[in-house]
mmCIF file of C-alpha atoms in Angstrom:
data_model
loop_
_atom_site.group_PDB
_atom_site.id
_atom_site.type_symbol
_atom_site.label_atom_id
_atom_site.label_comp_id
_atom_site.label_asym_id
_atom_site.label_seq_id
_atom_site.Cartn_x
_atom_site.Cartn_y
_atom_site.Cartn_z
ATOM 1 C CA MET B 6 -0.152 -0.062 -0.157
ATOM 2 C CA ASP B 7 2.924 2.363 0.553
ATOM 3 C CA ILE B 8 3.770 2.150 -2.941
ATOM 4 C CA LYS B 9 0.401 3.030 -4.081
ATOM 5 C CA LEU B 10 0.555 5.979 -1.581
ATOM 6 C CA ASP B 11 3.825 7.174 -2.641
ATOM 7 C CA GLU B 12 2.776 7.232 -6.406
ATOM 8 C CA SER B 13 -0.337 9.154 -5.343
ATOM 9 C CA SER B 14 1.528 11.745 -3.189
ATOM 10 C CA ASP B 15 1.658 14.453 -5.743
ATOM 11 C CA GLN B 16 -2.126 14.398 -6.176
ATOM 12 C CA TYR B 17 -3.150 14.898 -2.607
ATOM 13 C CA ASP B 18 -2.452 17.344 0.219
ATOM 14 C CA ALA B 19 0.628 16.302 2.161
ATOM 15 C CA GLY B 20 -1.223 16.563 5.522
ATOM 16 C CA ASP B 21 -3.761 14.057 4.089
ATOM 17 C CA MET B 22 -1.044 11.874 2.993
ATOM 18 C CA VAL B 23 0.581 11.814 6.386
ATOM 19 C CA LEU B 24 -2.529 10.978 8.340
ATOM 20 C CA ILE B 25 -2.990 7.991 5.945
ATOM 21 C CA HIS B 26 0.660 6.926 6.154
ATOM 22 C CA LYS B 27 0.235 7.154 10.062
ATOM 23 C CA GLY B 28 -3.038 5.211 10.245
ATOM 24 C CA LEU B 29 -1.904 2.643 7.949
ATOM 25 C CA SER B 30 1.609 2.169 9.609
ATOM 26 C CA ALA B 31 -0.110 1.868 13.116
ATOM 27 C CA TYR B 32 -2.198 -1.097 11.722
ATOM 28 C CA SER B 33 0.694 -2.700 9.959
ATOM 29 C CA GLU B 34 2.864 -2.609 13.100
ATOM 30 C CA PHE B 35 -0.185 -4.030 15.130
ATOM 31 C CA LEU B 36 -0.577 -6.780 12.602
ATOM 32 C CA GLN B 37 3.276 -7.774 12.674
ATOM 33 C CA HIS B 38 3.598 -7.506 16.585
ATOM 34 C CA ASP B 39 0.501 -8.427 17.827
ATOM 35 C CA ILE B 40 -0.648 -11.061 15.418
ATOM 36 C CA ILE B 41 1.786 -12.354 12.917
ATOM 37 C CA THR B 42 5.100 -12.899 15.255
ATOM 38 C CA PRO B 43 3.167 -14.611 18.117
ATOM 39 C CA ARG B 44 1.463 -16.830 16.024
ATOM 40 C CA LEU B 45 4.575 -17.758 13.917
ATOM 41 C CA LEU B 46 6.200 -18.330 17.129
ATOM 42 C CA SER B 47 3.245 -20.375 18.566
ATOM 43 C CA MET B 48 3.262 -22.524 15.168
ATOM 44 C CA TYR B 49 6.806 -23.288 15.492
ATOM 45 C CA GLY B 50 6.959 -23.862 19.074
ATOM 46 C CA GLY B 51 8.768 -20.949 20.046
ATOM 47 C CA ASN B 52 11.665 -21.727 17.584
ATOM 48 C CA ALA B 53 12.676 -17.981 16.669
ATOM 49 C CA ASP B 54 14.696 -19.093 13.771
ATOM 50 C CA ARG B 55 12.099 -21.069 12.138
ATOM 51 C CA ALA B 56 9.479 -18.228 12.654
ATOM 52 C CA LYS B 57 11.924 -15.595 10.931
ATOM 53 C CA LEU B 58 12.375 -17.705 7.978
ATOM 54 C CA MET B 59 8.350 -18.238 7.712
ATOM 55 C CA GLN B 60 8.318 -14.139 8.005
ATOM 56 C CA ARG B 61 10.847 -13.921 5.242
ATOM 57 C CA LEU B 62 8.781 -16.041 3.079
ATOM 58 C CA PHE B 63 5.501 -14.005 3.945
ATOM 59 C CA GLU B 64 7.272 -10.738 2.900
ATOM 60 C CA ARG B 65 8.121 -12.170 -0.333
ATOM 61 C CA GLN B 66 4.577 -13.342 -0.931
ATOM 62 C CA ARG B 67 3.359 -9.830 0.283
ATOM 63 C CA LYS B 68 5.462 -8.188 -2.198
ATOM 64 C CA SER B 69 4.234 -10.309 -4.838
ATOM 65 C CA PHE B 70 0.641 -9.661 -3.887
ATOM 66 C CA PHE B 71 1.391 -5.692 -4.285
ATOM 67 C CA ARG B 72 3.085 -5.906 -7.281
ATOM 68 C CA HIS B 73 -0.280 -7.848 -8.768
ATOM 69 C CA LEU B 74 -2.442 -5.454 -7.086
ATOM 70 C CA ASP B 75 -0.519 -2.485 -8.746
ATOM 71 C CA GLU B 76 -0.961 -4.123 -11.973
ATOM 72 C CA ARG B 77 -4.648 -4.328 -11.558
ATOM 73 C CA TYR B 78 -4.994 -0.689 -10.263
ATOM 74 C CA THR B 79 -2.806 1.137 -12.524
ATOM 75 C CA GLN B 80 -4.337 4.411 -11.742
ATOM 76 C CA LYS B 81 -2.070 6.877 -9.792
ATOM 77 C CA LYS B 82 -4.942 7.605 -7.162
ATOM 78 C CA LEU B 83 -6.260 6.280 -4.077
ATOM 79 C CA LEU B 84 -9.267 3.966 -4.688
ATOM 80 C CA THR B 85 -12.173 3.124 -2.033
ATOM 81 C CA ASP B 86 -11.526 -0.467 -2.960
ATOM 82 C CA TYR B 87 -8.122 -0.254 -1.006
ATOM 83 C CA ALA B 88 -10.034 1.448 2.085
ATOM 84 C CA SER B 89 -12.762 -1.274 1.848
ATOM 85 C CA VAL B 90 -10.568 -4.233 1.845
ATOM 86 C CA ILE B 91 -8.377 -2.851 4.720
ATOM 87 C CA HIS B 92 -11.659 -2.110 6.739
ATOM 88 C CA ASP B 93 -12.944 -5.683 6.226
ATOM 89 C CA CYS B 94 -9.428 -7.061 7.180
ATOM 90 C CA SER B 95 -9.455 -4.856 10.158
ATOM 91 C CA GLY B 96 -12.777 -6.041 11.544
ATOM 92 C CA LYS B 97 -11.488 -9.648 11.696
ATOM 93 C CA THR B 98 -9.147 -8.779 14.738
ATOM 94 C CA ARG B 99 -9.690 -6.693 17.999
ATOM 95 C CA LEU B 100 -7.560 -3.353 17.474
ATOM 96 C CA SER B 101 -6.138 -1.254 20.281
ATOM 97 C CA VAL B 102 -7.988 1.747 20.737
ATOM 98 C CA GLY B 103 -5.072 4.089 19.389
ATOM 99 C CA VAL B 104 -4.526 1.734 16.221
ATOM 100 C CA GLU B 105 -8.309 1.671 15.557
ATOM 101 C CA GLU B 106 -8.804 5.492 15.837
ATOM 102 C CA ALA B 107 -5.842 5.946 13.600
ATOM 103 C CA LEU B 108 -6.951 3.460 11.083
ATOM 104 C CA LYS B 109 -10.191 5.022 11.105
ATOM 105 C CA ALA B 110 -9.134 8.442 10.273
ATOM 106 C CA ALA B 111 -6.719 6.969 7.490
ATOM 107 C CA LEU B 112 -9.619 5.095 5.812
ATOM 108 C CA ASP B 113 -12.162 7.656 6.187
ATOM 109 C CA ASN B 114 -9.555 10.026 4.720
ATOM 110 C CA MET B 115 -8.734 7.671 1.686
ATOM 111 C CA LYS B 116 -12.459 7.166 0.912
ATOM 112 C CA THR B 117 -12.763 11.146 0.923
ATOM 113 C CA LEU B 118 -9.808 11.719 -1.209
ATOM 114 C CA ALA B 119 -10.957 9.133 -3.806
ATOM 115 C CA LYS B 120 -14.263 10.642 -4.210
ATOM 116 C CA GLN B 121 -12.759 13.893 -4.947
ATOM 117 C CA LYS B 122 -10.642 12.728 -8.147
#
């Protein structure tokens, strides 16, 4: 998502982009530290080396996913589809209040900006 945001940044107000980056970064950090890392460690019986290996595999798949997403959405603007998908995913886990507020502000801002263009 950061790639699409960076590609679109010259089309939108810098303050809006900072707010969006802040919310999405908070959500990403939450997922990594509170969901992904603990579950990987649990899956591999606390074996940190094995968990790191699987994390690298996950990162490789993630880059491939974003490449395909970028090919599908070639427009250099924010799309409501992005916000909707992220919203749907975030609804499947319990977020901390700070992360939830930052993400909501980011998604609301993304939808507003997408409608303007």
